[in-house]
CSV table of C-alpha atoms in Angstrom, one decimal:
chain,number,residue,atom,x,y,z
A,1,MET,CA,28.3,13.2,28.7
A,2,ASP,CA,29.2,9.0,27.9
A,3,GLN,CA,26.6,9.5,24.6
A,4,LEU,CA,27.2,13.2,24.0
A,5,ASN,CA,30.9,12.5,23.8
A,6,ASP,CA,30.5,9.3,22.0
A,7,VAL,CA,28.7,11.9,19.0
A,8,GLN,CA,30.7,14.7,19.1
A,9,ASP,CA,34.5,12.8,19.0
A,10,ALA,CA,33.1,10.9,15.4
A,11,PRO,CA,32.5,12.8,12.2
A,12,GLU,CA,29.9,13.9,10.4
A,13,GLU,CA,28.9,12.8,7.8
A,14,ILE,CA,28.4,13.2,4.1
A,15,ARG,CA,26.0,10.8,2.2
A,16,PHE,CA,25.4,11.3,-1.7
A,17,ALA,CA,21.7,9.5,-3.0
A,18,VAL,CA,23.3,10.5,-6.9
A,19,VAL,CA,21.1,9.5,-9.5
A,20,LEU,CA,22.3,10.4,-13.1
A,21,ASN,CA,19.0,10.7,-15.9
A,22,GLY,CA,19.8,9.4,-19.9
A,23,GLY,CA,21.1,10.9,-22.6
A,24,VAL,CA,24.5,10.3,-24.4
A,25,SER,CA,25.1,13.7,-25.1
A,26,LEU,CA,24.8,14.2,-21.3
A,27,ALA,CA,27.0,11.4,-20.8
A,28,VAL,CA,30.8,12.5,-20.8
A,29,TRP,CA,29.5,15.8,-18.3
A,30,MET,CA,27.7,12.7,-15.6
A,31,GLY,CA,31.0,10.6,-16.6
A,32,GLY,CA,32.6,13.8,-14.8
A,33,VAL,CA,30.8,14.2,-12.2
A,34,VAL,CA,30.9,10.6,-11.4
A,35,ARG,CA,34.3,10.5,-11.0
A,36,GLU,CA,34.3,13.9,-8.1
A,37,ILE,CA,32.1,12.0,-6.2
A,38,ASP,CA,34.5,8.3,-6.6
A,39,ARG,CA,36.9,10.9,-5.6
A,40,ALA,CA,36.0,13.0,-2.9
A,41,THR,CA,34.7,9.9,-1.2
A,42,ARG,CA,38.0,8.0,-0.9
A,43,GLY,CA,39.7,11.4,0.0
A,44,LYS,CA,42.1,11.6,-3.3
A,45,GLY,CA,43.6,14.3,-4.5
A,46,PRO,CA,42.1,17.8,-4.1
A,47,TYR,CA,39.5,15.5,-0.9
A,48,GLY,CA,42.3,14.6,0.9
A,49,PRO,CA,43.5,16.8,3.5
A,50,LEU,CA,39.5,18.4,2.9
A,51,PRO,CA,36.9,16.4,4.8
A,52,GLN,CA,40.6,15.5,7.4
A,53,LEU,CA,40.2,20.0,7.5
A,54,LEU,CA,36.6,20.0,7.9
A,55,ASP,CA,36.7,16.5,10.4
A,56,VAL,CA,33.7,14.8,7.6
A,57,LYS,CA,33.6,11.6,5.5
A,58,ALA,CA,31.8,11.4,2.6
A,59,ARG,CA,30.5,8.3,0.9
A,60,ALA,CA,27.5,7.9,-2.0
A,61,ASP,CA,25.5,4.7,-1.1
A,62,VAL,CA,22.2,5.0,-3.2
A,63,ILE,CA,22.5,5.7,-6.5
A,64,ALA,CA,20.1,5.5,-9.4
A,65,GLY,CA,19.9,6.2,-12.9
A,66,THR,CA,18.7,5.3,-16.6
A,67,SER,CA,20.4,4.5,-19.8
A,68,ALA,CA,23.3,6.3,-19.8
A,69,GLY,CA,23.2,7.8,-16.6
A,70,GLY,CA,22.5,3.9,-15.2
A,71,ILE,CA,26.3,3.6,-16.7
A,72,ASN,CA,27.5,5.7,-15.6
A,73,GLY,CA,25.9,4.5,-12.2
A,74,ALA,CA,27.2,1.3,-12.2
A,75,ALA,CA,30.7,2.3,-12.4
A,76,LEU,CA,30.0,4.5,-9.4
A,77,ALA,CA,28.9,2.2,-7.4
A,78,LEU,CA,32.0,-0.2,-8.4
A,79,SER,CA,34.1,2.0,-8.3
A,80,GLN,CA,32.8,2.5,-4.3
A,81,ALA,CA,33.1,-1.6,-3.8
A,82,ASN,CA,36.5,-2.1,-5.7
A,83,ALA,CA,39.8,0.1,-3.7
A,84,HIS,CA,41.6,-0.7,-6.9
A,85,ALA,CA,39.1,0.2,-9.3
A,86,ASP,CA,39.6,3.8,-11.1
A,87,VAL,CA,36.4,5.2,-12.6
A,88,GLY,CA,37.8,7.7,-14.7
A,89,LEU,CA,38.5,4.9,-17.1
A,90,MET,CA,35.1,5.9,-18.4
A,91,ARG,CA,35.6,9.0,-19.8
A,92,ASP,CA,37.6,6.9,-22.6
A,93,LEU,CA,34.5,4.5,-23.1
A,94,TRP,CA,32.3,8.1,-23.8
A,95,SER,CA,34.6,10.2,-25.9
A,96,GLU,CA,36.4,7.3,-27.6
A,97,GLN,CA,33.4,4.6,-28.3
A,98,GLY,CA,30.5,7.1,-27.1
A,99,ARG,CA,29.9,9.1,-30.5
A,100,MET,CA,26.7,9.2,-32.0
A,101,GLU,CA,28.4,9.2,-35.8
A,102,SER,CA,29.7,5.3,-33.9
A,103,LEU,CA,26.4,4.8,-32.2
A,104,LEU,CA,24.0,5.3,-35.2
A,105,GLN,CA,22.5,2.3,-37.3
A,106,ARG,CA,23.8,1.8,-40.9
A,107,PRO,CA,21.9,3.0,-43.3
A,108,PHE,CA,19.1,0.6,-44.7
A,109,LYS,CA,19.9,-2.2,-42.7
A,110,GLY,CA,16.1,-2.8,-42.5
A,111,SER,CA,14.0,-2.6,-38.9
A,112,PRO,CA,16.9,-1.7,-36.0
A,113,ALA,CA,15.0,-1.9,-32.7
A,114,SER,CA,17.0,1.1,-32.1
A,115,LEU,CA,18.7,4.2,-33.8
A,116,LEU,CA,22.1,3.2,-32.3
A,117,ARG,CA,24.0,0.3,-32.3
A,118,GLY,CA,24.1,-1.6,-28.4
A,119,ASP,CA,24.0,-5.1,-29.3
A,120,ASP,CA,27.2,-5.2,-31.7
A,121,TYR,CA,28.9,-2.0,-30.8
A,122,PHE,CA,28.5,-0.6,-27.8
A,123,LEU,CA,27.7,-3.1,-25.7
A,124,PRO,CA,31.2,-5.5,-26.1
A,125,LYS,CA,33.0,-1.9,-24.8
A,126,LEU,CA,30.2,-1.3,-21.9
A,127,TYR,CA,32.0,-4.5,-20.9
A,128,GLU,CA,35.9,-4.6,-20.8
A,129,ALA,CA,35.1,-1.3,-19.2
A,130,MET,CA,33.4,-2.8,-16.7
A,131,LYS,CA,35.7,-6.1,-17.0
A,132,GLN,CA,38.9,-3.5,-15.9
A,133,LEU,CA,37.1,-2.0,-13.1
A,134,CYS,CA,36.7,-5.5,-11.4
A,135,ALA,CA,40.6,-6.1,-12.1
A,136,GLY,CA,42.0,-6.1,-8.8
A,137,TRP,CA,39.1,-6.7,-6.9
A,138,THR,CA,40.4,-5.3,-3.7
A,139,PRO,CA,36.6,-4.8,-1.6
A,140,THR,CA,36.4,-2.3,0.2
A,141,SER,CA,34.5,-2.1,3.9
A,142,LEU,CA,31.3,-3.0,4.0
A,143,SER,CA,30.6,-0.8,6.6
A,144,ALA,CA,32.0,1.8,5.5
A,145,HIS,CA,30.3,1.5,1.6
A,146,PRO,CA,26.9,0.1,1.7
A,147,ILE,CA,25.5,0.3,-1.4
A,148,GLU,CA,22.8,0.7,-3.4
A,149,LEU,CA,22.5,0.9,-7.3
A,150,ILE,CA,19.2,1.2,-9.4
A,151,ILE,CA,18.9,0.9,-12.7
A,152,THR,CA,15.5,2.1,-14.8
A,153,THR,CA,14.7,0.9,-18.5
A,154,THR,CA,12.7,0.1,-21.2
A,155,LEU,CA,11.2,-3.1,-22.5
A,156,LEU,CA,10.9,-3.2,-26.2
A,157,HIS,CA,9.0,-5.8,-26.2
A,158,GLY,CA,7.2,-5.5,-23.8
A,159,ALA,CA,4.8,-6.9,-19.9
A,160,ARG,CA,1.0,-7.8,-20.8
A,161,ILE,CA,-0.4,-6.9,-16.5
A,162,VAL,CA,-3.7,-7.5,-16.5
A,163,THR,CA,-5.5,-4.2,-13.9
A,164,VAL,CA,-9.5,-4.7,-13.0
A,165,ASP,CA,-11.0,-1.3,-12.3
A,166,ALA,CA,-13.8,-0.6,-10.1
A,167,LEU,CA,-16.8,-1.7,-12.0
A,168,GLY,CA,-15.1,-5.0,-12.0
A,169,GLN,CA,-13.8,-4.7,-15.6
A,170,GLN,CA,-10.6,-6.0,-16.8
A,171,LEU,CA,-8.1,-3.7,-18.9
A,172,PRO,CA,-4.8,-5.2,-20.5
A,173,GLN,CA,-2.3,-3.0,-21.0
A,174,MET,CA,1.7,-3.4,-21.7
A,175,LEU,CA,4.3,-2.7,-19.4
A,176,HIS,CA,7.3,-0.9,-20.8
A,177,GLU,CA,9.7,-0.2,-17.7
A,178,GLY,CA,12.1,-2.2,-16.5
A,179,THR,CA,14.6,-1.8,-13.1
A,180,PHE,CA,17.3,-2.9,-11.8
A,181,THR,CA,17.7,-3.5,-8.3
A,182,PHE,CA,21.4,-4.5,-6.8
A,183,ARG,CA,22.1,-4.2,-3.0
A,184,ARG,CA,25.6,-4.9,-1.7
A,185,ALA,CA,25.2,-7.4,0.7
A,186,GLU,CA,27.7,-9.3,3.4
A,187,ALA,CA,28.5,-13.0,1.5
A,188,ASP,CA,31.3,-14.1,3.6
A,189,GLY,CA,30.6,-17.7,4.5
A,190,VAL,CA,26.8,-17.9,4.7
A,191,LEU,CA,27.6,-20.5,0.9
A,192,THR,CA,29.0,-22.6,3.8
A,193,PRO,CA,26.1,-25.6,3.6
A,194,VAL,CA,27.8,-25.4,-0.4
A,195,ILE,CA,30.5,-27.4,-0.1
A,196,PRO,CA,29.8,-30.8,0.6
A,197,LEU,CA,27.0,-30.4,-1.8
A,198,VAL,CA,30.6,-28.9,-4.8
A,199,ALA,CA,32.2,-32.8,-4.0
A,200,PHE,CA,28.9,-34.6,-4.0
A,201,ALA,CA,28.3,-32.8,-7.8
A,202,VAL,CA,32.7,-32.8,-8.6
A,203,GLU,CA,32.2,-37.1,-6.9
A,204,GLY,CA,29.3,-38.3,-9.3
A,205,TRP,CA,30.6,-36.0,-12.2
A,206,ARG,CA,33.6,-37.7,-11.9
A,207,SER,CA,32.3,-41.1,-11.6
A,208,GLY,CA,31.4,-41.0,-15.8
A,209,ASP,CA,28.3,-43.4,-16.0
A,210,SER,CA,25.5,-41.6,-16.5
A,211,THR,CA,24.3,-41.8,-13.0
A,212,GLY,CA,27.2,-40.5,-11.8
A,213,ARG,CA,26.7,-37.4,-14.1
A,214,ASN,CA,22.9,-37.2,-13.3
A,215,HIS,CA,23.0,-37.0,-10.0
A,216,ALA,CA,25.3,-34.1,-10.5
A,217,LEU,CA,23.9,-31.8,-12.8
A,218,ALA,CA,20.4,-32.5,-10.1
A,219,VAL,CA,22.8,-31.3,-7.0
A,220,ALA,CA,23.8,-28.3,-9.4
A,221,GLY,CA,20.4,-27.1,-9.6
A,222,THR,CA,19.9,-27.3,-6.0
A,223,ILE,CA,23.1,-25.1,-5.0
A,224,VAL,CA,21.6,-22.6,-7.7
A,225,ALA,CA,18.3,-22.6,-5.4
A,226,LEU,CA,20.1,-22.3,-2.2
A,227,ALA,CA,21.8,-19.2,-3.3
A,228,LEU,CA,18.6,-17.4,-4.4
A,229,ALA,CA,17.9,-18.4,-1.6
A,230,LEU,CA,20.3,-17.5,0.4
A,231,MET,CA,19.6,-13.6,-1.6
A,232,LEU,CA,15.7,-13.9,-0.6
A,233,LEU,CA,16.8,-13.9,3.0
A,234,GLY,CA,19.3,-11.4,2.8
A,235,SER,CA,19.6,-7.9,4.9
A,236,LEU,CA,21.7,-4.5,4.4
A,237,PRO,CA,23.3,-4.8,7.7
A,238,SER,CA,22.9,-1.7,10.2
A,239,GLN,CA,25.0,1.1,11.3
A,240,VAL,CA,25.3,1.2,15.1
A,241,ARG,CA,27.8,3.9,17.7
A,242,SER,CA,30.9,2.5,19.1
A,243,PRO,CA,30.5,-0.8,21.5
A,244,VAL,CA,30.1,0.6,24.2
A,245,SER,CA,27.6,3.9,23.3
A,246,THR,CA,25.1,1.6,22.1
A,247,LEU,CA,25.4,-0.8,24.4
A,248,TYR,CA,24.2,1.7,27.1
A,249,ARG,CA,21.4,2.6,24.3
A,250,ALA,CA,19.5,-0.3,23.9
A,251,LEU,CA,19.5,-0.4,27.7
A,252,ASP,CA,17.4,2.6,27.8
A,253,ARG,CA,15.8,1.8,25.7
A,254,LEU,CA,14.5,-1.2,27.4
A,255,ALA,CA,14.6,0.5,30.4
A,256,GLN,CA,11.8,2.5,28.6
A,257,ARG,CA,10.0,0.1,27.9
A,258,PHE,CA,9.3,-2.4,30.5
A,259,LEU,CA,9.9,-0.2,33.6
A,260,GLY,CA,8.8,2.9,32.1
A,261,VAL,CA,11.4,4.7,33.6
A,262,ALA,CA,13.6,7.3,31.4
A,263,VAL,CA,17.3,6.6,32.3
A,264,SER,CA,18.4,10.1,30.9
A,265,GLU,CA,16.6,11.8,34.1
A,266,LEU,CA,17.7,9.3,36.8
A,267,GLN,CA,21.4,11.1,38.8
A,268,THR,CA,24.4,9.0,37.5
A,269,PRO,CA,24.0,7.0,40.3
A,270,GLN,CA,20.9,5.9,39.5
A,271,ARG,CA,21.7,5.9,36.4
A,272,ILE,CA,24.2,3.5,36.3
A,273,LEU,CA,21.7,1.3,39.6
A,274,LEU,CA,19.4,0.5,36.7
A,275,ARG,CA,21.4,-0.2,33.7
A,276,LEU,CA,23.2,-2.6,35.8
A,277,LEU,CA,19.9,-4.2,36.6
A,278,VAL,CA,18.4,-4.4,32.5
A,279,ALA,CA,21.5,-5.1,32.4
A,280,VAL,CA,21.2,-8.4,34.2
A,281,ALA,CA,18.2,-9.3,33.4
A,282,TRP,CA,18.9,-8.4,30.1
A,283,ILE,CA,22.1,-11.8,30.8
A,284,VAL,CA,19.0,-14.0,31.8
A,285,LEU,CA,17.0,-14.0,29.0
A,286,VAL,CA,19.7,-13.8,26.5
A,287,VAL,CA,20.9,-17.2,28.8
A,288,LEU,CA,17.0,-18.4,27.9
A,289,ALA,CA,17.2,-18.1,24.7
A,290,LEU,CA,20.5,-19.1,24.1
A,291,ALA,CA,19.2,-22.4,26.0
A,292,VAL,CA,15.7,-22.7,23.7
A,293,ALA,CA,18.6,-22.1,20.3
A,294,ALA,CA,20.3,-24.7,21.5
A,295,ALA,CA,17.1,-27.2,22.1
A,296,ALA,CA,16.3,-26.4,18.9
A,297,VAL,CA,19.8,-26.7,17.4
A,298,TYR,CA,20.3,-30.3,19.7
A,299,GLY,CA,16.6,-31.7,18.5
A,300,MET,CA,17.9,-30.8,14.6
A,301,VAL,CA,21.4,-32.3,14.8
A,302,ARG,CA,19.1,-35.8,16.2
A,303,LEU,CA,16.5,-35.1,13.3
A,304,VAL,CA,19.1,-36.2,10.7
A,305,GLU,CA,20.6,-38.5,12.9
A,306,TRP,CA,17.1,-40.3,13.0
A,307,ILE,CA,17.3,-40.1,9.4
A,308,ASP,CA,20.5,-40.8,7.6
A,309,ALA,CA,19.4,-43.9,10.6
A,310,ASN,CA,16.6,-44.9,8.8
A,311,ALA,CA,17.3,-43.7,5.3
A,312,VAL,CA,18.8,-47.4,3.7
A,313,GLN,CA,14.9,-48.0,5.2
A,314,TRP,CA,12.9,-45.8,3.6
A,315,LYS,CA,14.6,-46.4,-0.3
A,316,ASN,CA,12.7,-49.7,0.2
A,317,ASP,CA,9.4,-49.1,1.0
A,318,ARG,CA,9.5,-46.2,-1.3
A,319,LEU,CA,6.1,-45.2,-0.3
A,320,LEU,CA,6.5,-44.4,3.5
A,321,LEU,CA,9.5,-42.0,2.5
A,322,ILE,CA,7.1,-40.1,0.0
A,323,THR,CA,4.1,-40.1,3.1
A,324,ILE,CA,7.1,-38.9,5.6
A,325,ALA,CA,8.4,-35.8,3.3
A,326,ALA,CA,4.6,-34.7,2.0
A,327,ALA,CA,4.2,-34.6,5.8
A,328,PHE,CA,6.4,-32.3,6.3
A,329,VAL,CA,5.8,-30.2,3.2
A,330,ILE,CA,1.7,-30.2,3.9
A,331,VAL,CA,2.7,-28.2,7.5
A,332,GLY,CA,5.2,-25.5,6.2
A,333,LEU,CA,2.7,-24.8,3.0
A,334,ALA,CA,-0.3,-24.5,6.3
A,335,ILE,CA,2.7,-22.4,8.0
A,336,GLY,CA,4.0,-19.9,5.3
A,337,TYR,CA,0.2,-20.4,4.4
A,338,TRP,CA,-0.6,-18.5,7.7
A,339,THR,CA,2.0,-15.6,7.3
A,340,GLY,CA,0.5,-14.8,4.6
A,341,TRP,CA,-3.0,-14.4,6.2
A,342,ARG,CA,-1.7,-12.8,9.4
A,343,LEU,CA,0.3,-10.2,7.0
A,344,ARG,CA,-3.7,-9.7,4.0
A,345,SER,CA,-4.0,-6.9,3.2
A,346,TRP,CA,-7.8,-6.1,1.7
A,347,SER,CA,-9.4,-3.6,-1.0
A,348,GLU,CA,-13.0,-2.3,-1.6
A,349,ARG,CA,-14.6,-2.6,-4.2
A,350,SER,CA,-17.9,-1.0,-5.3
A,351,THR,CA,-20.7,-3.2,-5.4
A,352,ALA,CA,-24.1,-2.1,-8.5
A,353,SER,CA,-26.4,-0.9,-5.2
A,354,GLY,CA,-23.5,1.6,-4.6
A,355,GLY,CA,-22.3,-0.3,-1.9
A,356,THR,CA,-18.7,-1.6,-0.7
A,357,VAL,CA,-17.2,-5.0,-0.5
A,358,TYR,CA,-14.2,-5.9,1.2
A,359,GLN,CA,-12.5,-8.3,0.4
A,360,VAL,CA,-9.1,-9.9,1.0
A,361,SER,CA,-6.5,-10.0,-2.3
A,362,GLY,CA,-3.1,-10.6,-2.6
A,363,VAL,CA,-0.8,-10.5,-0.2
A,364,THR,CA,2.4,-7.7,-1.0
A,365,HIS,CA,3.5,-7.7,1.2
A,366,SER,CA,7.0,-7.6,0.6
A,367,SER,CA,7.5,-10.3,3.6
A,368,GLY,CA,4.7,-12.0,3.6
A,369,VAL,CA,6.8,-12.9,-0.2
A,370,ALA,CA,9.3,-13.7,1.0
A,371,ALA,CA,8.2,-15.9,3.8
A,372,THR,CA,5.6,-17.1,0.5
A,373,TRP,CA,8.9,-17.7,-1.3
A,374,SER,CA,10.9,-19.4,1.4
A,375,VAL,CA,8.1,-22.3,1.7
A,376,ILE,CA,8.8,-23.0,-1.9
A,377,TYR,CA,12.2,-23.5,-1.7
A,378,GLY,CA,12.1,-25.8,2.0
A,379,ALA,CA,9.7,-27.8,-0.4
A,380,CYS,CA,12.5,-28.1,-2.8
A,381,TYR,CA,15.0,-28.8,-0.1
A,382,VAL,CA,12.2,-31.9,0.7
A,383,ILE,CA,12.4,-33.0,-2.8
A,384,VAL,CA,16.3,-33.3,-3.4
A,385,ALA,CA,16.8,-34.8,0.4
A,386,VAL,CA,13.5,-37.7,-1.0
A,387,GLY,CA,15.6,-37.9,-4.2
A,388,ILE,CA,19.1,-38.3,-1.8
A,389,ILE,CA,17.5,-41.4,0.1
A,390,TRP,CA,16.2,-42.0,-3.4
A,391,TRP,CA,19.8,-43.3,-4.9
A,392,TRP,CA,21.4,-43.8,-1.2
A,393,PRO,CA,24.5,-46.3,-1.5
A,394,VAL,CA,24.2,-48.8,0.7
A,395,GLN,CA,27.8,-47.9,2.0
A,396,PRO,CA,27.4,-44.0,1.6
A,397,SER,CA,30.2,-41.8,1.6
A,398,TRP,CA,31.0,-37.7,4.3
A,399,VAL,CA,29.8,-36.8,0.8
A,400,TRP,CA,25.8,-38.9,0.7
A,401,ARG,CA,26.0,-38.5,4.3
A,402,SER,CA,26.4,-34.4,3.8
A,403,ALA,CA,24.5,-33.7,1.1
A,404,LEU,CA,21.3,-34.9,3.1
A,405,ALA,CA,22.3,-33.5,6.4
A,406,THR,CA,22.6,-30.5,3.9
A,407,ALA,CA,18.5,-30.7,2.5
A,408,VAL,CA,17.2,-31.7,5.7
A,409,VAL,CA,18.5,-29.0,7.5
A,410,PHE,CA,17.6,-25.8,5.2
A,411,SER,CA,14.2,-27.5,4.0
A,412,LEU,CA,13.2,-27.2,8.1
A,413,LEU,CA,14.7,-23.9,8.4
A,414,LEU,CA,12.4,-23.0,5.0
A,415,LEU,CA,9.1,-24.6,6.0
A,416,TYR,CA,8.7,-23.3,9.8
A,417,VAL,CA,11.5,-21.1,11.2
A,418,VAL,CA,12.2,-18.4,8.5
A,419,PRO,CA,8.1,-17.7,8.0
A,420,PHE,CA,7.4,-17.9,12.4
A,421,ALA,CA,10.9,-15.3,12.2
A,422,VAL,CA,9.6,-13.2,9.3
A,423,LEU,CA,5.8,-12.6,10.9
A,424,LEU,CA,7.0,-11.2,14.4
A,425,GLY,CA,9.6,-9.8,12.5
A,426,SER,CA,7.1,-8.2,10.2
A,427,VAL,CA,4.8,-7.5,13.0
A,428,ARG,CA,7.4,-5.6,15.6
A,429,ALA,CA,8.1,-3.4,12.9
A,430,ILE,CA,4.6,-2.2,12.1
A,431,ARG,CA,4.2,-2.0,15.5
A,432,ARG,CA,7.2,0.4,16.0
A,433,ARG,CA,6.0,2.3,12.6
A,434,LEU,CA,2.9,3.0,14.1
A,435,VAL,CA,4.4,4.1,17.4
A,436,ALA,CA,7.5,5.8,16.4
A,437,ASP,CA,4.2,8.6,13.8
A,438,ALA,CA,1.2,9.2,16.2
A,439,ARG,CA,4.5,10.0,20.1
A,440,CYS,CA,5.9,12.1,17.0
A,441,ALA,CA,2.4,13.9,16.0
A,442,VAL,CA,3.6,12.2,12.4
A,443,ILE,CA,0.0,11.6,12.5
A,444,ALA,CA,-3.0,12.3,13.9
A,445,TRP,CA,-4.4,9.9,16.1
A,446,PRO,CA,-7.9,9.3,17.7
A,447,ALA,CA,-8.4,9.8,21.1
A,448,ASN,CA,-9.3,6.9,23.1
A,449,THR,CA,-12.6,7.5,23.3
A,450,ALA,CA,-13.3,7.7,20.2
A,451,ASN,CA,-14.7,5.1,18.0
A,452,GLU,CA,-13.0,1.8,16.6
A,453,SER,CA,-13.6,2.8,13.1
A,454,GLU,CA,-11.5,6.4,14.1
A,455,VAL,CA,-8.9,4.0,14.3
A,456,VAL,CA,-9.9,1.2,11.0
A,457,ASP,CA,-10.5,4.4,8.8
A,458,LEU,CA,-6.4,5.7,9.7
A,459,LEU,CA,-5.3,2.1,9.4
A,460,TRP,CA,-7.6,2.6,6.3
A,461,ARG,CA,-6.0,5.4,4.8
A,462,LEU,CA,-2.5,6.0,6.0
A,463,ASP,CA,-0.3,2.7,4.2
A,464,MET,CA,-1.3,-0.2,2.8
A,465,ARG,CA,0.6,-2.7,5.1
A,466,PHE,CA,-1.5,-0.8,8.3
A,467,ARG,CA,-4.3,-3.1,6.7
A,468,CYS,CA,-2.6,-6.4,7.9
A,469,LEU,CA,-4.2,-4.9,11.9
A,470,LEU,CA,-7.7,-5.3,10.3
A,471,ALA,CA,-10.3,-8.0,10.3
A,472,LEU,CA,-14.0,-8.3,8.7
A,473,SER,CA,-17.0,-9.1,10.5
A,474,GLY,CA,-20.1,-8.2,9.2
A,475,GLY,CA,-19.8,-6.8,5.8
A,476,THR,CA,-17.3,-3.8,8.5
A,477,LEU,CA,-14.3,-3.6,8.9
A,478,GLY,CA,-12.5,-4.0,12.4
A,479,LEU,CA,-8.7,-4.1,13.9
A,480,THR,CA,-7.5,-7.5,14.1
A,481,GLY,CA,-6.7,-8.5,18.2
A,482,ARG,CA,-3.2,-8.0,17.3
A,483,GLY,CA,-4.2,-4.4,15.9
A,484,GLN,CA,-6.6,-3.6,19.1
A,485,ALA,CA,-3.9,-4.6,21.7
A,486,LEU,CA,-1.0,-1.8,19.2
A,487,ARG,CA,-4.1,0.8,19.8
A,488,ARG,CA,-3.6,0.3,24.2
A,489,GLN,CA,-0.2,0.7,23.3
A,490,VAL,CA,-0.5,3.7,21.5
A,491,ASP,CA,-2.9,5.1,23.9
A,492,SER,CA,-1.1,4.4,26.7
A,493,LEU,CA,1.9,6.1,25.3
A,494,LEU,CA,0.9,9.3,24.5
A,495,ALA,CA,-1.5,10.0,28.0
A,496,GLU,CA,2.2,9.4,29.0
A,497,GLN,CA,3.2,12.6,27.1
């Protein structure tokens, strides 16, 4: 009943997925639609008392558009993120600056890339309109207004790609489709490690000599790499219910997963007792996990202290410095390669004799790509740390020590911690999806007496991400050890139903 009451007390949520097509002739009309959607989500005008009467709330969290629709979509996204924005000003942009007679190119201009005056006329007007939407920036609540904006465009010059057909013939073609994706995520505090680097850059730039300014420029590149790494590792926040309801739901899932007990089917006293026992076991596991994390942090701190204490020696023995840095990078690259191999995919190719050959394809799994780039960023931080030690002063200030500690910590995290975390999270996500689809009969899971080849065929046809559960043996595909364990888990769950 507690979960039921929690659901009943929460207002119903109306989520808008806004898709806006292109066309200057429809831009004004689309601008009006965007304005009304924005007012509805803010509860302004006639939409103020209506959500309260109906006990609902609205939000527009997925927005997609192209051409004029992309511009209106971007305006809506900015307005959703800025509490003081008024998307109604787009009406003036389209009605005044968006007139066809103003947008058309002048005659006898030569060979323009477009019939409309985009760069020299409309772009400055659009920039001013977007600047007004950002004026008086007051960010709205991220949990109430998560936003994903997708804008498609046409690449005038295109990008050349080469595909290979089943016979191995290369087919070059020009790709003119462009897509921009913007995702609003929490940014408070994520750039804290940049602070000592900024101080280091400022100190070097104010020194006035060429060496200090070169150091400052190198640190500026480090800050850019750090920002890119944080964007790479960023993720959207999840939406949760009340803390008590979320805790009950988590404890019930743990009891179902590890004890095989459906808590909802128990009487109230038994339910309370089981939740208490699961909570105690969960607290013990959390304490152990925190102890392991604390030990890891302590080891990292001692490693930083060791590097700081030996910086002068390594500066004088630069061959030893390069050897240690190379060892760090090689081990990290091996871990990244191993992560990508565990998330590998397969493709099939027909041979001249009519047979089929399976071969490993490039890593296209988003998590595998993220792990690969994480290792590359980690190697960059190792290079930065080597550069700091290379020019280590006789009496380093706190700025030098902070910069060295930042480079070392982030190189360790990106080289070693992130690939393992990405691999574990990806495997867990694949397992959850496959188990959920089989339990809900979304997929026709083979019987537990079926041959392994039937499961392999199913995983091959379902999703490219499931192919990381397959391995090549004797020219045919079979299940990996992880895939066989997952099959036993799905068979056990379906047998209980």
